[in-house]
């Protein structure tokens, strides 16, 4: 999947895409490449989303925040086993907000889903607004994670939970674009940062993903979800 993603970019550029450009697009999809990049990343990251969704154990009538929703293609899964769920998303790519709004048109029109353009280090929501918050493959791009975690902590209700989905360093180091603005973590490192910012770790989960192709080789990736609770 990674290889096919790079091949599609190559066809768009008529040459091998620049690794710094790829990194910038993964951080914030934009321009004529945004939809293509979002679609490719959906294919790579669906198992990561599914792990996070499983660990959230959503309940009826909860208020949920997703940070960095990308295309929003997986949002419909949130509503499948619950009723009365209220979901809010924030993403700082205007193209992704537009795409996710189109994909989830009926949920947006019904008021069950609200999508915002913005950054998680300055969330436009009131204190104690959400029962749960989550993000997948987003913390790589937080230059100062403490600012983002302070905001997540603020908007969670007492004992609210934050679910972080990501792939650890050993899985990401094969990709040359990571040297351009990616901040990588092992499970214990991210757990420690969460604890330093007022959260208590309640569960660390991981699964082995289906193999993906990259430069003619099959890579075995791992998806991680760390569950953290607001301490007070």
mmCIF file of C-alpha atoms in Angstrom:
data_model
loop_
_atom_site.group_PDB
_atom_site.id
_atom_site.type_symbol
_atom_site.label_atom_id
_atom_site.label_comp_id
_atom_site.label_asym_id
_atom_site.label_seq_id
_atom_site.Cartn_x
_atom_site.Cartn_y
_atom_site.Cartn_z
ATOM 1 C CA UNK A 1 0.000 0.000 0.000
ATOM 2 C CA UNK A 2 2.814 2.413 0.833
ATOM 3 C CA UNK A 3 4.501 1.543 -2.467
ATOM 4 C CA UNK A 4 1.292 2.079 -4.461
ATOM 5 C CA UNK A 5 0.812 5.407 -2.674
ATOM 6 C CA UNK A 6 4.291 6.546 -3.720
ATOM 7 C CA UNK A 7 3.714 5.288 -7.263
ATOM 8 C CA UNK A 8 0.518 7.325 -7.534
ATOM 9 C CA UNK A 9 2.356 10.395 -6.326
ATOM 10 C CA UNK A 10 5.066 9.702 -8.892
ATOM 11 C CA UNK A 11 2.470 9.613 -11.646
ATOM 12 C CA UNK A 12 1.103 12.945 -10.481
ATOM 13 C CA UNK A 13 4.556 14.515 -10.431
ATOM 14 C CA UNK A 14 5.887 12.639 -13.482
ATOM 15 C CA UNK A 15 8.929 11.914 -11.313
ATOM 16 C CA UNK A 16 9.787 10.522 -7.881
ATOM 17 C CA UNK A 17 8.152 12.747 -5.258
ATOM 18 C CA UNK A 18 10.401 14.688 -2.905
ATOM 19 C CA UNK A 19 10.493 13.133 0.581
ATOM 20 C CA UNK A 20 10.101 16.504 2.283
ATOM 21 C CA UNK A 21 7.000 17.151 0.200
ATOM 22 C CA UNK A 22 5.554 13.783 1.206
ATOM 23 C CA UNK A 23 6.181 14.589 4.873
ATOM 24 C CA UNK A 24 4.476 17.976 4.516
ATOM 25 C CA UNK A 25 1.456 16.402 2.817
ATOM 26 C CA UNK A 26 1.125 13.729 5.484
ATOM 27 C CA UNK A 27 1.207 16.461 8.115
ATOM 28 C CA UNK A 28 -1.339 18.645 6.323
ATOM 29 C CA UNK A 29 -2.843 17.361 3.058
ATOM 30 C CA UNK A 30 -3.370 20.277 0.708
ATOM 31 C CA UNK A 31 -3.831 21.286 -2.892
ATOM 32 C CA UNK A 32 -4.571 18.896 -5.732
ATOM 33 C CA UNK A 33 -2.882 15.986 -3.928
ATOM 34 C CA UNK A 34 -4.963 16.129 -0.757
ATOM 35 C CA UNK A 35 -7.702 13.667 -1.714
ATOM 36 C CA UNK A 36 -5.209 11.134 -3.130
ATOM 37 C CA UNK A 37 -3.033 11.262 -0.021
ATOM 38 C CA UNK A 38 -6.032 10.953 2.300
ATOM 39 C CA UNK A 39 -7.311 7.915 0.416
ATOM 40 C CA UNK A 40 -3.932 6.193 0.527
ATOM 41 C CA UNK A 41 -3.471 6.842 4.222
ATOM 42 C CA UNK A 42 -6.947 5.486 4.933
ATOM 43 C CA UNK A 43 -5.889 2.159 3.455
ATOM 44 C CA UNK A 44 -2.705 2.047 5.523
ATOM 45 C CA UNK A 45 -4.262 3.182 8.796
ATOM 46 C CA UNK A 46 -7.640 1.437 8.964
ATOM 47 C CA UNK A 47 -6.357 -1.246 11.342
ATOM 48 C CA UNK A 48 -5.039 1.497 13.612
ATOM 49 C CA UNK A 49 -8.445 3.179 13.677
ATOM 50 C CA UNK A 50 -10.198 -0.110 14.364
ATOM 51 C CA UNK A 51 -7.946 -0.811 17.355
ATOM 52 C CA UNK A 52 -8.631 2.619 18.824
ATOM 53 C CA UNK A 53 -12.369 2.262 18.228
ATOM 54 C CA UNK A 54 -12.367 -1.129 19.961
ATOM 55 C CA UNK A 55 -10.601 0.285 23.021
ATOM 56 C CA UNK A 56 -12.918 3.288 23.316
ATOM 57 C CA UNK A 57 -15.922 1.070 24.116
ATOM 58 C CA UNK A 58 -18.341 3.807 23.094
ATOM 59 C CA UNK A 59 -21.540 4.195 25.065
ATOM 60 C CA UNK A 60 -24.893 5.674 24.123
ATOM 61 C CA UNK A 61 -25.183 9.468 24.287
ATOM 62 C CA UNK A 62 -21.470 10.103 24.818
ATOM 63 C CA UNK A 63 -19.732 13.185 23.478
ATOM 64 C CA UNK A 64 -16.609 12.310 21.465
ATOM 65 C CA UNK A 65 -13.772 14.408 20.014
ATOM 66 C CA UNK A 66 -11.538 13.244 17.170
ATOM 67 C CA UNK A 67 -8.333 15.188 16.555
ATOM 68 C CA UNK A 68 -6.950 15.032 13.022
ATOM 69 C CA UNK A 69 -9.762 13.148 11.281
ATOM 70 C CA UNK A 70 -8.293 13.366 7.760
ATOM 71 C CA UNK A 71 -10.776 12.213 5.143
ATOM 72 C CA UNK A 72 -13.301 11.245 7.823
ATOM 73 C CA UNK A 73 -13.912 7.958 6.013
ATOM 74 C CA UNK A 74 -13.979 5.949 9.237
ATOM 75 C CA UNK A 75 -16.299 8.222 11.202
ATOM 76 C CA UNK A 76 -19.414 6.266 10.266
ATOM 77 C CA UNK A 77 -18.007 3.325 12.258
ATOM 78 C CA UNK A 78 -18.407 5.386 15.448
ATOM 79 C CA UNK A 79 -22.174 5.402 15.085
ATOM 80 C CA UNK A 80 -22.704 1.734 14.272
ATOM 81 C CA UNK A 81 -23.208 0.248 17.747
ATOM 82 C CA UNK A 82 -24.509 3.215 19.730
ATOM 83 C CA UNK A 83 -27.348 5.705 19.650
ATOM 84 C CA UNK A 84 -27.387 9.344 20.663
ATOM 85 C CA UNK A 85 -23.643 9.712 20.076
ATOM 86 C CA UNK A 86 -22.374 13.257 19.516
ATOM 87 C CA UNK A 87 -19.107 13.427 17.583
ATOM 88 C CA UNK A 88 -16.941 16.491 17.012
ATOM 89 C CA UNK A 89 -13.859 16.553 14.824
ATOM 90 C CA UNK A 90 -11.059 19.047 14.331
ATOM 91 C CA UNK A 91 -8.440 19.057 11.575
ATOM 92 C CA UNK A 92 -6.197 21.859 10.450
ATOM 93 C CA UNK A 93 -6.363 21.031 6.752
ATOM 94 C CA UNK A 94 -9.277 22.907 5.137
ATOM 95 C CA UNK A 95 -9.287 20.360 2.322
ATOM 96 C CA UNK A 96 -9.801 17.536 4.828
ATOM 97 C CA UNK A 97 -12.640 19.390 6.531
ATOM 98 C CA UNK A 98 -14.329 19.820 3.161
ATOM 99 C CA UNK A 99 -13.746 16.185 2.162
ATOM 100 C CA UNK A 100 -14.907 14.771 5.497
ATOM 101 C CA UNK A 101 -18.007 16.968 5.395
ATOM 102 C CA UNK A 102 -18.879 15.594 1.972
ATOM 103 C CA UNK A 103 -18.267 11.966 2.968
ATOM 104 C CA UNK A 104 -20.331 12.316 6.157
ATOM 105 C CA UNK A 105 -22.996 14.641 4.767
ATOM 106 C CA UNK A 106 -26.002 12.985 6.394
ATOM 107 C CA UNK A 107 -24.389 12.885 9.860
ATOM 108 C CA UNK A 108 -23.376 16.537 9.581
ATOM 109 C CA UNK A 109 -26.842 17.605 8.426
ATOM 110 C CA UNK A 110 -28.469 15.672 11.282
ATOM 111 C CA UNK A 111 -26.285 17.451 13.840
ATOM 112 C CA UNK A 112 -24.727 14.208 15.073
ATOM 113 C CA UNK A 113 -21.348 15.217 13.647
ATOM 114 C CA UNK A 114 -19.686 18.626 13.775
ATOM 115 C CA UNK A 115 -16.427 19.258 11.933
ATOM 116 C CA UNK A 116 -14.078 22.168 12.588
ATOM 117 C CA UNK A 117 -10.944 23.543 11.011
ATOM 118 C CA UNK A 118 -8.302 24.276 13.644
ATOM 119 C CA UNK A 119 -5.383 23.024 15.685
ATOM 120 C CA UNK A 120 -5.466 20.892 18.812
ATOM 121 C CA UNK A 121 -3.114 23.231 20.665
ATOM 122 C CA UNK A 122 -5.955 25.786 20.668
ATOM 123 C CA UNK A 123 -9.219 23.866 20.774
ATOM 124 C CA UNK A 124 -12.337 26.027 20.198
ATOM 125 C CA UNK A 125 -14.410 24.150 22.784
ATOM 126 C CA UNK A 126 -15.541 24.813 26.339
ATOM 127 C CA UNK A 127 -13.943 23.178 29.363
ATOM 128 C CA UNK A 128 -15.205 19.669 30.165
ATOM 129 C CA UNK A 129 -17.057 19.257 26.857
ATOM 130 C CA UNK A 130 -16.221 15.633 25.995
ATOM 131 C CA UNK A 131 -16.440 12.197 27.569
ATOM 132 C CA UNK A 132 -13.677 10.848 25.340
ATOM 133 C CA UNK A 133 -11.117 12.175 22.867
ATOM 134 C CA UNK A 134 -8.887 10.322 20.468
ATOM 135 C CA UNK A 135 -6.377 10.729 17.671
ATOM 136 C CA UNK A 136 -4.625 8.337 15.314
ATOM 137 C CA UNK A 137 -1.217 8.908 13.705
ATOM 138 C CA UNK A 138 -1.331 12.566 14.748
ATOM 139 C CA UNK A 139 1.157 12.934 17.627
ATOM 140 C CA UNK A 140 4.044 12.609 15.136
ATOM 141 C CA UNK A 141 3.259 16.184 14.083
ATOM 142 C CA UNK A 142 2.942 17.823 17.494
ATOM 143 C CA UNK A 143 6.082 19.931 17.799
ATOM 144 C CA UNK A 144 5.213 20.771 21.398
ATOM 145 C CA UNK A 145 2.989 17.927 22.622
ATOM 146 C CA UNK A 146 2.495 19.538 26.025
ATOM 147 C CA UNK A 147 0.428 22.339 24.469
ATOM 148 C CA UNK A 148 -1.877 19.876 22.746
ATOM 149 C CA UNK A 149 -2.247 17.667 25.810
ATOM 150 C CA UNK A 150 -3.072 20.678 27.972
ATOM 151 C CA UNK A 151 -5.960 21.454 25.645
ATOM 152 C CA UNK A 152 -7.143 17.846 25.478
ATOM 153 C CA UNK A 153 -7.063 17.693 29.276
ATOM 154 C CA UNK A 154 -9.041 20.937 29.499
ATOM 155 C CA UNK A 155 -11.896 19.859 27.227
ATOM 156 C CA UNK A 156 -12.328 16.400 28.759
ATOM 157 C CA UNK A 157 -14.898 15.878 31.490
ATOM 158 C CA UNK A 158 -13.686 14.635 34.907
ATOM 159 C CA UNK A 159 -12.372 11.080 34.488
ATOM 160 C CA UNK A 160 -12.629 11.539 30.711
ATOM 161 C CA UNK A 161 -10.367 9.377 28.593
ATOM 162 C CA UNK A 162 -7.896 10.136 25.812
ATOM 163 C CA UNK A 163 -6.930 7.430 23.320
ATOM 164 C CA UNK A 164 -3.714 7.815 21.353
ATOM 165 C CA UNK A 165 -3.228 5.631 18.298
ATOM 166 C CA UNK A 166 0.191 5.490 16.664
ATOM 167 C CA UNK A 167 2.978 3.260 15.387
ATOM 168 C CA UNK A 168 6.194 3.036 17.406
ATOM 169 C CA UNK A 169 9.675 4.028 16.252
ATOM 170 C CA UNK A 170 10.690 0.574 15.033
ATOM 171 C CA UNK A 171 7.781 0.590 12.575
ATOM 172 C CA UNK A 172 8.382 4.067 11.215
ATOM 173 C CA UNK A 173 12.150 4.151 10.756
ATOM 174 C CA UNK A 174 11.957 2.412 7.361
ATOM 175 C CA UNK A 175 10.336 5.449 5.770
ATOM 176 C CA UNK A 176 12.726 8.177 4.551
ATOM 177 C CA UNK A 177 10.189 10.989 4.947
ATOM 178 C CA UNK A 178 10.196 10.736 8.758
ATOM 179 C CA UNK A 179 13.311 12.902 9.012
ATOM 180 C CA UNK A 180 11.250 15.879 7.899
ATOM 181 C CA UNK A 181 9.284 17.010 10.932
ATOM 182 C CA UNK A 182 8.188 13.684 12.411
ATOM 183 C CA UNK A 183 8.486 13.191 16.165
ATOM 184 C CA UNK A 184 8.433 9.465 16.912
ATOM 185 C CA UNK A 185 7.746 7.598 20.158
ATOM 186 C CA UNK A 186 7.995 4.208 21.743
ATOM 187 C CA UNK A 187 5.069 3.148 23.917
ATOM 188 C CA UNK A 188 6.844 3.910 27.194
ATOM 189 C CA UNK A 189 7.962 7.343 25.987
ATOM 190 C CA UNK A 190 4.474 8.499 25.039
ATOM 191 C CA UNK A 191 3.038 7.023 28.240
ATOM 192 C CA UNK A 192 5.511 9.046 30.270
ATOM 193 C CA UNK A 193 4.572 12.273 28.451
ATOM 194 C CA UNK A 194 0.898 11.631 29.109
ATOM 195 C CA UNK A 195 1.597 11.122 32.813
ATOM 196 C CA UNK A 196 3.679 14.289 32.953
ATOM 197 C CA UNK A 197 0.673 16.175 31.657
ATOM 198 C CA UNK A 198 -1.880 15.013 34.193
ATOM 199 C CA UNK A 199 -3.117 11.736 32.720
ATOM 200 C CA UNK A 200 -3.086 8.277 34.255
ATOM 201 C CA UNK A 201 -2.373 5.341 31.951
ATOM 202 C CA UNK A 202 -5.120 2.722 32.169
ATOM 203 C CA UNK A 203 -4.253 0.439 29.250
ATOM 204 C CA UNK A 204 -1.596 -0.079 26.579
ATOM 205 C CA UNK A 205 -2.779 -2.178 23.650
ATOM 206 C CA UNK A 206 -1.155 -3.305 20.427
ATOM 207 C CA UNK A 207 -1.886 -5.529 17.466
ATOM 208 C CA UNK A 208 0.089 -6.807 14.497
ATOM 209 C CA UNK A 209 -1.247 -5.305 11.273
ATOM 210 C CA UNK A 210 -1.523 -7.081 7.927
ATOM 211 C CA UNK A 211 1.816 -6.739 6.056
ATOM 212 C CA UNK A 212 2.245 -3.734 3.769
ATOM 213 C CA UNK A 213 4.502 -3.431 0.746
ATOM 214 C CA UNK A 214 7.300 -0.871 0.664
ATOM 215 C CA UNK A 215 10.037 -0.824 -1.976
ATOM 216 C CA UNK A 216 9.472 -4.436 -2.896
ATOM 217 C CA UNK A 217 9.486 -5.708 0.675
ATOM 218 C CA UNK A 218 6.679 -6.676 3.011
ATOM 219 C CA UNK A 219 6.773 -4.742 6.269
ATOM 220 C CA UNK A 220 5.095 -6.051 9.402
ATOM 221 C CA UNK A 221 3.637 -3.067 11.212
ATOM 222 C CA UNK A 222 2.255 -2.694 14.722
ATOM 223 C CA UNK A 223 -0.675 -0.543 15.773
ATOM 224 C CA UNK A 224 -0.665 0.853 19.312
ATOM 225 C CA UNK A 225 -3.425 2.455 21.353
ATOM 226 C CA UNK A 226 -2.666 4.004 24.744
ATOM 227 C CA UNK A 227 -5.652 4.746 26.963
ATOM 228 C CA UNK A 228 -5.180 7.583 29.444
ATOM 229 C CA UNK A 229 -7.620 9.019 31.975
ATOM 230 C CA UNK A 230 -7.909 12.572 33.157
ATOM 231 C CA UNK A 231 -6.653 12.398 36.717
ATOM 232 C CA UNK A 232 -9.017 14.900 38.286
#
